[in-house]
Coordinates of C-alpha atoms in Angstrom, one line a residue:
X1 CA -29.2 3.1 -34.4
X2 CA -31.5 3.7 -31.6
X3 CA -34.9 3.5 -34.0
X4 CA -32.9 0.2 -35.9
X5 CA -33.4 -1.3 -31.8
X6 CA -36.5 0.0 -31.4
X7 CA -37.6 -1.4 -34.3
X8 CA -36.3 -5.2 -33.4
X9 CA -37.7 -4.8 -29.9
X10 CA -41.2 -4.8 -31.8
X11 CA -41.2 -7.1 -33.7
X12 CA -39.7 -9.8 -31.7
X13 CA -42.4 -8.0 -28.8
X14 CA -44.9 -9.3 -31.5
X15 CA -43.6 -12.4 -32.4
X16 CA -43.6 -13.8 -28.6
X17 CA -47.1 -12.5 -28.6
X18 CA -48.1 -14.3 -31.1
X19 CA -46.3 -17.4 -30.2
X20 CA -47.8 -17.4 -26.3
X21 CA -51.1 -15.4 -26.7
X22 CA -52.4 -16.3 -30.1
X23 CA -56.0 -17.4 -28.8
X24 CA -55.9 -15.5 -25.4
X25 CA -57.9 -11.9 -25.4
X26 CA -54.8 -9.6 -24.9
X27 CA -55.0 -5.5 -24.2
X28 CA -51.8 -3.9 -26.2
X29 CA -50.5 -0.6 -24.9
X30 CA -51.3 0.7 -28.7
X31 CA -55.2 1.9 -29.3
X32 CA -56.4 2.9 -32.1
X33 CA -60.1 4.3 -31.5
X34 CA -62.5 6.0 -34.0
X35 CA -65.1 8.2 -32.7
X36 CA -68.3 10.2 -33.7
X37 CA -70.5 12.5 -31.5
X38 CA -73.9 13.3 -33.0
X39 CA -75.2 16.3 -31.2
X40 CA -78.8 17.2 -31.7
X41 CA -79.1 18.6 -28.3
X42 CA -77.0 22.0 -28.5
X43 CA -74.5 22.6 -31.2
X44 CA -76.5 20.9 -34.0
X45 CA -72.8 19.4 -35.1
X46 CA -71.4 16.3 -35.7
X47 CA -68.0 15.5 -34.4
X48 CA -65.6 12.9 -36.1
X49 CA -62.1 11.7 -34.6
X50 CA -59.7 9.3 -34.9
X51 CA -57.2 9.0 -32.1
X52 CA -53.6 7.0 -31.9
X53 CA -53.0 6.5 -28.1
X54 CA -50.3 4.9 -26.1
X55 CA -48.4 4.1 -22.8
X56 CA -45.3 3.1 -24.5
X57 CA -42.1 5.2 -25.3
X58 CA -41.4 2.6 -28.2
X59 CA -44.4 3.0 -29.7
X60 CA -44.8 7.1 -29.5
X61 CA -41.0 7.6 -29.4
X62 CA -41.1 11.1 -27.1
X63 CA -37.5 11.6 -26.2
X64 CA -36.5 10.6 -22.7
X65 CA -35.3 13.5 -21.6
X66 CA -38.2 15.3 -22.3
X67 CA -40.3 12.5 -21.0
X68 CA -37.9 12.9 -17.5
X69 CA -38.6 16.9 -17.4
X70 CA -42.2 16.4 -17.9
X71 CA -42.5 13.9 -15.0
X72 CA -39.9 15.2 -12.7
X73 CA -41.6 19.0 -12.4
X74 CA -44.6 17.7 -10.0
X75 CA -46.6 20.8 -11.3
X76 CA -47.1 20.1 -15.3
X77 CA -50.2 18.0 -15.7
X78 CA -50.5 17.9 -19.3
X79 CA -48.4 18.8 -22.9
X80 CA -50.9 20.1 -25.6
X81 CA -50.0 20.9 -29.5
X82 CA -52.4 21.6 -31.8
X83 CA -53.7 24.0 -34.5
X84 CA -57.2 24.4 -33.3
X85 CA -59.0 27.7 -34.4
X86 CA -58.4 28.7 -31.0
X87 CA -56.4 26.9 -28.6
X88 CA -57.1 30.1 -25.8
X89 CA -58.8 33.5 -26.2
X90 CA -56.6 36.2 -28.2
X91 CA -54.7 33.0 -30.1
X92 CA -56.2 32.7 -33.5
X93 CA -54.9 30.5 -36.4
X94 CA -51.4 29.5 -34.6
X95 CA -50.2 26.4 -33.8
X96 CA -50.3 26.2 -30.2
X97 CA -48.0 24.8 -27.8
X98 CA -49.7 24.6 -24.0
X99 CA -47.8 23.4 -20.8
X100 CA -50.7 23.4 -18.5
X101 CA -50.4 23.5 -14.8
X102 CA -53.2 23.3 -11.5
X103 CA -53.4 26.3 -10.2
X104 CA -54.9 26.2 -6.5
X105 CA -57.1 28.9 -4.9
X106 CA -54.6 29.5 -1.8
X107 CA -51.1 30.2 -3.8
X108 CA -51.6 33.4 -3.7
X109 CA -52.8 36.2 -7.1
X110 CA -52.8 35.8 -10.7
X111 CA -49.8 36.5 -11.4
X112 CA -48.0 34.0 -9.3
X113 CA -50.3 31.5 -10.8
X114 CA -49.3 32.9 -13.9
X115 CA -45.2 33.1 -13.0
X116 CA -45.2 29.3 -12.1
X117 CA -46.9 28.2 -15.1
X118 CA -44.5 30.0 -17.3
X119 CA -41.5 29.2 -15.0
X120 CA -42.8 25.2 -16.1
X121 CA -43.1 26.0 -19.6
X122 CA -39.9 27.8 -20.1
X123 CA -37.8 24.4 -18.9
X124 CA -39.8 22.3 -20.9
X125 CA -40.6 24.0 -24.8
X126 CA -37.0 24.2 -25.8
X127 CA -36.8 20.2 -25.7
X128 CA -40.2 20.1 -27.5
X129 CA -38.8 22.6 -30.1
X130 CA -36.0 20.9 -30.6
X131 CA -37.7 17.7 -30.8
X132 CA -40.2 18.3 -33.5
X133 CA -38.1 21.3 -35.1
X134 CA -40.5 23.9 -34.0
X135 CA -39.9 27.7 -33.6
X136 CA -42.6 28.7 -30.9
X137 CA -42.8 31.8 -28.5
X138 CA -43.7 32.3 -25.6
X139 CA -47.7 34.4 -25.7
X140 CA -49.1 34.4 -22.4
X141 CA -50.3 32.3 -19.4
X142 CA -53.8 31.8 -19.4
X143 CA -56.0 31.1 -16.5
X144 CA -58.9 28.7 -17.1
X145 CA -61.8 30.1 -15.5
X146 CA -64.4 27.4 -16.6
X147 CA -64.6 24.1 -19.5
X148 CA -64.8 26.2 -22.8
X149 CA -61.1 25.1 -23.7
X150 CA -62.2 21.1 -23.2
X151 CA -65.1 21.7 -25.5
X152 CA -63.0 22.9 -28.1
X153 CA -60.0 20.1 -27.4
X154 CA -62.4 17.5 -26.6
X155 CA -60.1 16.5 -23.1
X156 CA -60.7 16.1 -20.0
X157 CA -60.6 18.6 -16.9
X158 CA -57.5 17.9 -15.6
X159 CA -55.8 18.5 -19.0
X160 CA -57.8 22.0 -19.9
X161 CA -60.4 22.8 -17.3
X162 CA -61.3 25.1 -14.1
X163 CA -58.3 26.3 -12.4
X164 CA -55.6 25.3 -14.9
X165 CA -52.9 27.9 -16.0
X166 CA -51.8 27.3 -19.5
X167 CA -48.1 29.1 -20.3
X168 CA -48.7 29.0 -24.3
X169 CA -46.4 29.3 -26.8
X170 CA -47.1 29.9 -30.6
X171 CA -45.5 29.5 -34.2
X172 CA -47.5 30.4 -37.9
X173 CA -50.2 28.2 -38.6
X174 CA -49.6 24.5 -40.2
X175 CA -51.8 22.4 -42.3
X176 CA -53.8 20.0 -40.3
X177 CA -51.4 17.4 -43.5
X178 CA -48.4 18.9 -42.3
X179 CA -48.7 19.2 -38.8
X180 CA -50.5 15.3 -38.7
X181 CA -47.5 14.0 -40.3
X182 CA -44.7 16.3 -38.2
X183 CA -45.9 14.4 -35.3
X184 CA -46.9 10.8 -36.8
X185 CA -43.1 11.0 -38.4
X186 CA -41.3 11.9 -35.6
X187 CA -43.3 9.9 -32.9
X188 CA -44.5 7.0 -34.6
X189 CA -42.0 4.4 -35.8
X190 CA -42.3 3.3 -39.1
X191 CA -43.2 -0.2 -38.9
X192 CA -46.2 1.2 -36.9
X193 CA -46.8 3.6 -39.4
X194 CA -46.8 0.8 -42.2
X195 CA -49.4 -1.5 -40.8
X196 CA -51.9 0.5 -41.7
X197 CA -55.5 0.7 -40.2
X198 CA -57.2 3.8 -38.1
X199 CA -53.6 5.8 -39.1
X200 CA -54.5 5.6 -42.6
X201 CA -57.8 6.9 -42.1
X202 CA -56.5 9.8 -39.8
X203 CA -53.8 11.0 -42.2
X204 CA -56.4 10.6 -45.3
X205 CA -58.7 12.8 -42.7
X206 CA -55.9 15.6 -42.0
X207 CA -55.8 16.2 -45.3
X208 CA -58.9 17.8 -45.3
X209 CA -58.9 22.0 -44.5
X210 CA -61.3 21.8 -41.9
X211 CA -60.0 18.9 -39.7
X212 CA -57.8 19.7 -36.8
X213 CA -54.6 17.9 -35.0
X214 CA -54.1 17.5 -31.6
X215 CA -51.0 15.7 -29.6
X216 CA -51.7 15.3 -25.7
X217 CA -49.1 14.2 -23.2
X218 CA -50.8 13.3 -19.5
X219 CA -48.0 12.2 -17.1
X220 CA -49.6 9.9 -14.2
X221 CA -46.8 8.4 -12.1
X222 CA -44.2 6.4 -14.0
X223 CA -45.9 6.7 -17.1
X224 CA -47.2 9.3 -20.0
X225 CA -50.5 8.8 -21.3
X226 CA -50.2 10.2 -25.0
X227 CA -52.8 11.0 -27.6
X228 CA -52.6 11.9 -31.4
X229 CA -56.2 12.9 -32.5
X230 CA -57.1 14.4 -35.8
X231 CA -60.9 15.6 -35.7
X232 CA -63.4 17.3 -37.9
X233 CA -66.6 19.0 -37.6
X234 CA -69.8 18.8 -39.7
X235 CA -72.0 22.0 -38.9
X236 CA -75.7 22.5 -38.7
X237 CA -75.9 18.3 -39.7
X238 CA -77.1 16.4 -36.6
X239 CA -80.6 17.5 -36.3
X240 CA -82.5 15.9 -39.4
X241 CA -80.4 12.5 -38.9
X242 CA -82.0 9.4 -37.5
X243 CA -78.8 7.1 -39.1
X244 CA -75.5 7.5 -38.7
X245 CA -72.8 6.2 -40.5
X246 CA -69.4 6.2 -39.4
X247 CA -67.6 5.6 -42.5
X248 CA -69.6 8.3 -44.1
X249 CA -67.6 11.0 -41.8
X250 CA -64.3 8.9 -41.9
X251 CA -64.7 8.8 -45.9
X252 CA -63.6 5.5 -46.5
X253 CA -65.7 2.0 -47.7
X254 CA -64.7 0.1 -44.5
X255 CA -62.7 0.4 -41.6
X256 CA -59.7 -1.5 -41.1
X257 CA -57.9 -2.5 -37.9
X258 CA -54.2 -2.2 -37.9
X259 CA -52.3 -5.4 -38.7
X260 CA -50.0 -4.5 -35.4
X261 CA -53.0 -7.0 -34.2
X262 CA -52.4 -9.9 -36.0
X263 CA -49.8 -11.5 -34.1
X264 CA -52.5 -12.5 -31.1
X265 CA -55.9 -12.0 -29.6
X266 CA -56.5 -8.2 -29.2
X267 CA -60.4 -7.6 -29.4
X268 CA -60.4 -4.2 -27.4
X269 CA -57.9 -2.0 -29.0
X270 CA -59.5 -1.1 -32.2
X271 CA -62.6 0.5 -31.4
X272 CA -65.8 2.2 -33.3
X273 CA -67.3 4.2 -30.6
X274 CA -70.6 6.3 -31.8
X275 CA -72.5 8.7 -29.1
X276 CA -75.8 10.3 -29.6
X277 CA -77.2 13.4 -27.6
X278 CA -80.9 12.9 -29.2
X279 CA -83.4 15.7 -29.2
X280 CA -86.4 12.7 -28.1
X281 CA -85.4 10.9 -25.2
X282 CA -88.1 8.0 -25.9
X283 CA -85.2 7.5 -28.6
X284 CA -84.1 4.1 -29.3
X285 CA -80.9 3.1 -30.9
X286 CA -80.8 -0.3 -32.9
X287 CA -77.6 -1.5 -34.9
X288 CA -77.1 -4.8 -37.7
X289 CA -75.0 -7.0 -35.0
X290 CA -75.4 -5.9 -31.7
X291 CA -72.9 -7.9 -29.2
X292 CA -75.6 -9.5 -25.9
X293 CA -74.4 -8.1 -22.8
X294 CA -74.0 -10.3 -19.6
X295 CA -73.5 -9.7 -15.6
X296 CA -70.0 -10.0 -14.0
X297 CA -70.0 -7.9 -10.6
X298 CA -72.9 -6.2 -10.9
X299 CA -71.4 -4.7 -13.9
X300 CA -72.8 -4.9 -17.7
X301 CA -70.3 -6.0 -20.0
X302 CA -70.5 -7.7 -23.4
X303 CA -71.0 -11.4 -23.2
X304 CA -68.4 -12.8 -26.1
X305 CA -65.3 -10.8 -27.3
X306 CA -65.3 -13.4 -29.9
X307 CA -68.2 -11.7 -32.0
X308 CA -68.3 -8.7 -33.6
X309 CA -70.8 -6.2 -34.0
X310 CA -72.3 -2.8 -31.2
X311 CA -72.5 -3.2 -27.3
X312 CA -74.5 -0.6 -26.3
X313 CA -73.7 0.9 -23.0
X314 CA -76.9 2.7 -23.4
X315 CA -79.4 2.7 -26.2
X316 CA -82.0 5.6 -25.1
X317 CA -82.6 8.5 -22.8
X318 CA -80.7 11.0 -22.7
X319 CA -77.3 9.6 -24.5
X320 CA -76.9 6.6 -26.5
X321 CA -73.9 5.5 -26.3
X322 CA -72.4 2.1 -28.5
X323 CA -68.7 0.6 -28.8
X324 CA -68.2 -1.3 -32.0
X325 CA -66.0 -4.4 -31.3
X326 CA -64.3 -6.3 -34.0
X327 CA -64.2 -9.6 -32.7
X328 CA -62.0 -12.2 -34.4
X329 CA -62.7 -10.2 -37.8
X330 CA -60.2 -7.1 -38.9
X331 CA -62.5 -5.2 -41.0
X332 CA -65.9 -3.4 -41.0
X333 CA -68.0 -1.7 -44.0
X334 CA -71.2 0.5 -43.7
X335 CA -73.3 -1.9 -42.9
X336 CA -71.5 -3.4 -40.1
X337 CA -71.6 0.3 -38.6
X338 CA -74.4 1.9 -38.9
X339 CA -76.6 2.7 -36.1
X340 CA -80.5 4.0 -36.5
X341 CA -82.3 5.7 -33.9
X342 CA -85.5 7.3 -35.5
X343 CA -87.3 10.3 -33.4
X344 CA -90.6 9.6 -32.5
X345 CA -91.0 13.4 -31.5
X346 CA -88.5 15.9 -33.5
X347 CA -88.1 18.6 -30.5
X348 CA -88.1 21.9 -32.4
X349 CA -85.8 23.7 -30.5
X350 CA -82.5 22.5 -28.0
X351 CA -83.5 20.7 -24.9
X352 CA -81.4 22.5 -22.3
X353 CA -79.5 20.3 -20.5
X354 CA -76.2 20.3 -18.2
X355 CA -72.6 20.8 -18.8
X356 CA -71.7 17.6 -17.9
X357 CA -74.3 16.5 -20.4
X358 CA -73.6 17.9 -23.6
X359 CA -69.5 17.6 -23.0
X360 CA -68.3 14.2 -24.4
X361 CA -64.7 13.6 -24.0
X362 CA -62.2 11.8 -25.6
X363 CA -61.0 10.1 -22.3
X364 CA -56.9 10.9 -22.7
X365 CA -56.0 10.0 -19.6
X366 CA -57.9 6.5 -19.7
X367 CA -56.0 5.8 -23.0
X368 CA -58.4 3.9 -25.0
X369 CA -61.3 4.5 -23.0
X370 CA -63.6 1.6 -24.3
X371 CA -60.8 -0.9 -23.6
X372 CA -59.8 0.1 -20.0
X373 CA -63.7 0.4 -19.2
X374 CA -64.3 -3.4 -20.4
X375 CA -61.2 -4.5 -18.2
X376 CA -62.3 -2.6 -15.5
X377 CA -65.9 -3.9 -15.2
X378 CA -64.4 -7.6 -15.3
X379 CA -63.3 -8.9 -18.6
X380 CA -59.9 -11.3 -18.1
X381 CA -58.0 -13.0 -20.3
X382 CA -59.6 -16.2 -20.8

C-alpha cells in the first residue's frame, strides 16, 4: 500500500509540473549525472561513473525510521555500502557497510574515538540489515589518518577523510549486478526505475566484473543527501589519449535522459560531466557544440539553457573541466560528446602535483553537483 501512494504522489507530482512549469527551467530533486575522469597526471587511469542522487524519501525510498536514527544521533556524518576492493585496510573482497563518524583531536585516545563510532554503528546496522536483507558483522572501527579512502570512494572529506572513524561491518562479497540491483530495487520505485535513461546505463555498467557499487547517505539538517554510483576503471589508458569519448566507457550508442523529465523544463539534472588532469598544461580542450558562457555576478555561467552541447568551466591548464547540457533535446550520441584536447608536449613522466589536485570528487553532498553550481552562480527560473 505504502509504495501504491508513493507511486500516485509521483505521478500526479509530475503531472502539476508539467501543467505549471512546462516552459520554465525547473531543478528536480532527482539527478542523474554521468561522469569520466581522464587522469594523465598520476594514475594513468580512466575513471567512469554514473550516479543516481536525490533529496527525496519518495524517490530513494530509505525507511523513515532509519532515516530518523541516522539524523537524530548528531555524531553519524555519513552511511557507506559498497563492494569496493577495499573499502578500509585489512577488508578485502567484502561488501562493506561504514557508519562514519568525526572524530575530534580533544575527546580523548583511540579507543574512545573508536567506542563512539561503534556505539553509532551498533544502533543503526540492524535497521540497514533488515532493510536491504543483509547479514553483516561488525569488523573494526577504523581511524582515518589521511584521504586514501576518498580516492578509492571518490567522496568527499567529510564522508571518508582525515579524522573520521569508520565502525565497519562486513558480509561475503556480491556482484557489482547483484548488489546494483539490491539497492536500485529496494530504494528506487519502479516507475522511476522504468523511465529509463542514466539507470539503464548504470545497471548495463554493473554488469561488468570490474565495475563497483556504492550507496552514500549524507544527513545535513532536515534532509539526507543520497547517492547510488556504479563506477569502473580503465588501467594504464589515459596517457596516449587526446579524445575522449564518453559513450565509449559507458558502452552504449547514445546517451539518454530519463523520461522522469518530460513532464516540464529540467535542463540541469541530467548531466555529462568529463574532467581532464592533462600531462601539457598549454592543453586546450575543444568540443562539437560548446554552450557560450555569459557574466551574472561576477560569475561565469552558460549563456542559454535552451541549447545543448559542453560549457567548459575550464578548457586548459592544469584541469579541464566541461558539463554537457542537454538543452531542450533528451538524447546525445558520440558525436555530441566527444571532447579533443591534443598535447602539444607529451610529458614523459607524471607532473607531480598536489592532493587537492589529482583528487576529483563526486560531490555527494552537493547532490548533482553541476546543477547546484549553475543555480548557485545565478541561473533562475526564467
Amino acid at each position: 500500500m505504502r509504495r501504491i501512494f508513493v507511486l500516485v504522489f509521483l505521478a500526479l507530482a509530475v503531472t502539476y509540473v508539467a501543467n505549471a512549469y512546462a516552459e520554465q527551467p525547473r531543478l528536480a530533486t532527482f539527478h542523474e549525472t554521468a561522469t569520466v575522469l581522464v587522469d594523465q597526471k598520476l594514475s594513468n587511469n580512466v575513471t567512469a561513473s554514473i550516479s543516481l542522487q536525490t533529496t527525496s524519501l519518495q524517490e530513494f525510498q530509505i525507511p523513515k525510521e532509519l532515516d530518523a536514527k541516522i539524523h537524530n544521533d548528531t555524531n553519524v556524518i555519513a552511511v557507506i555500502i559498497t563492494n569496493e576492493d577495499q573499502c578500509v585496510l585489512g577488508v578485502q573482497d567484502r561488501v562493506c557497510v561504514m557508519i562514519n563518524v568525526k572524530r575530534v583531536d580533544s575527546e580523548g585516545p583511540v579507543q574512545e574515538a573508536q567506542q563512539k563510532a561503534k556505539t553509532s554503528g551498533d544502533m543503526i546496522i540492524g535497521d540497514i540489515d533488515k532493510f536491504l536483507g543483509f547479514d553483516t558483522k561488525f569488523h573494526s572501527a577504523f581511524i582515518h589518518y589521511d584521504d586514501s579512502a576518498n580516492q578509492v570512494l571518490g567522496t568527499e572529506g567529510q564522508v571518508s577523510g582525515r579524522d573520521t572513524v569508520s565502525a565497519v561491518y562486513v558480509m561475503p562479497f556480491q556482484s557489482s549486478d547483484y548488489l546494483f540491483n539490491t539497492l536500485a530495487g529496494d530504494l528506487i520505485p519502479s516507475q522511476i526505475r522504468g523511465m529509463g535513461g542514466f539507470y539503464d546505463v548504470a545497471q548495463k555498467l554493473a554488469k561488468d566484473d570490474s565495475a563497483r557499487v556504492t550507496f552514500t547517505i549524507l544527513p545535513k539538517g532536515q534532509i539526507s543527501y543520497m547517492q547510488l554510483k556504479v563506477a569502473e576503471k580503465y588501467p594504464d589508458s589515459a596517457r596516449q589519449m587526446s579524445e575522449v569519448d564518453p559513450l565509449k566507457y559507458f558502452k552504449v550508442d547514445e546517451l539518454k535522459r530519463s523520461e522522469y523529465y518530460k513532464a516540464g523544463f529540467f535542463p540541469l539534472n541530467s548531466i555529462v560531466h568529463v574532467v581532464i588532469l592533462p600531462q601539457d598544461q598549454s592543453t586546450t580542450a575543444t568540443a562539437n557544440s560548446i554552450i557560450e558562457k555569459t557574466t551574472t555576478g561576477n560569475q561565469t555561467v552558460p549563456a542559454s539553457l535552451e541549447s545543448s552541447g559542453y560549457f567548459f568551466d575550464s578548457n586548459s591548464g592544469k584541469k579541464i573541466d566541461a558539463m554537457y547540457l542537454y538543452g531542450t533535446t533528451y538524447s546525445a550520441n558520440s558525436n555530441d560528446l566527444k571532447i579533443s584536447f591534443p598535447n602539444s608536449a607529451l610529458a614523459s613522466s607524471p607532473i607531480s602535483i598536489g592532493t587537492t589536485e589529482i583528487i576529483i570528487l563526486v560531490v555527494i553532498g552537493a547532490v548533482a553537483a553541476g546543477a547546484i553550481v549553475y543555480y548557485l552562480k545565478g541561473i533562475k527560473s526564467r
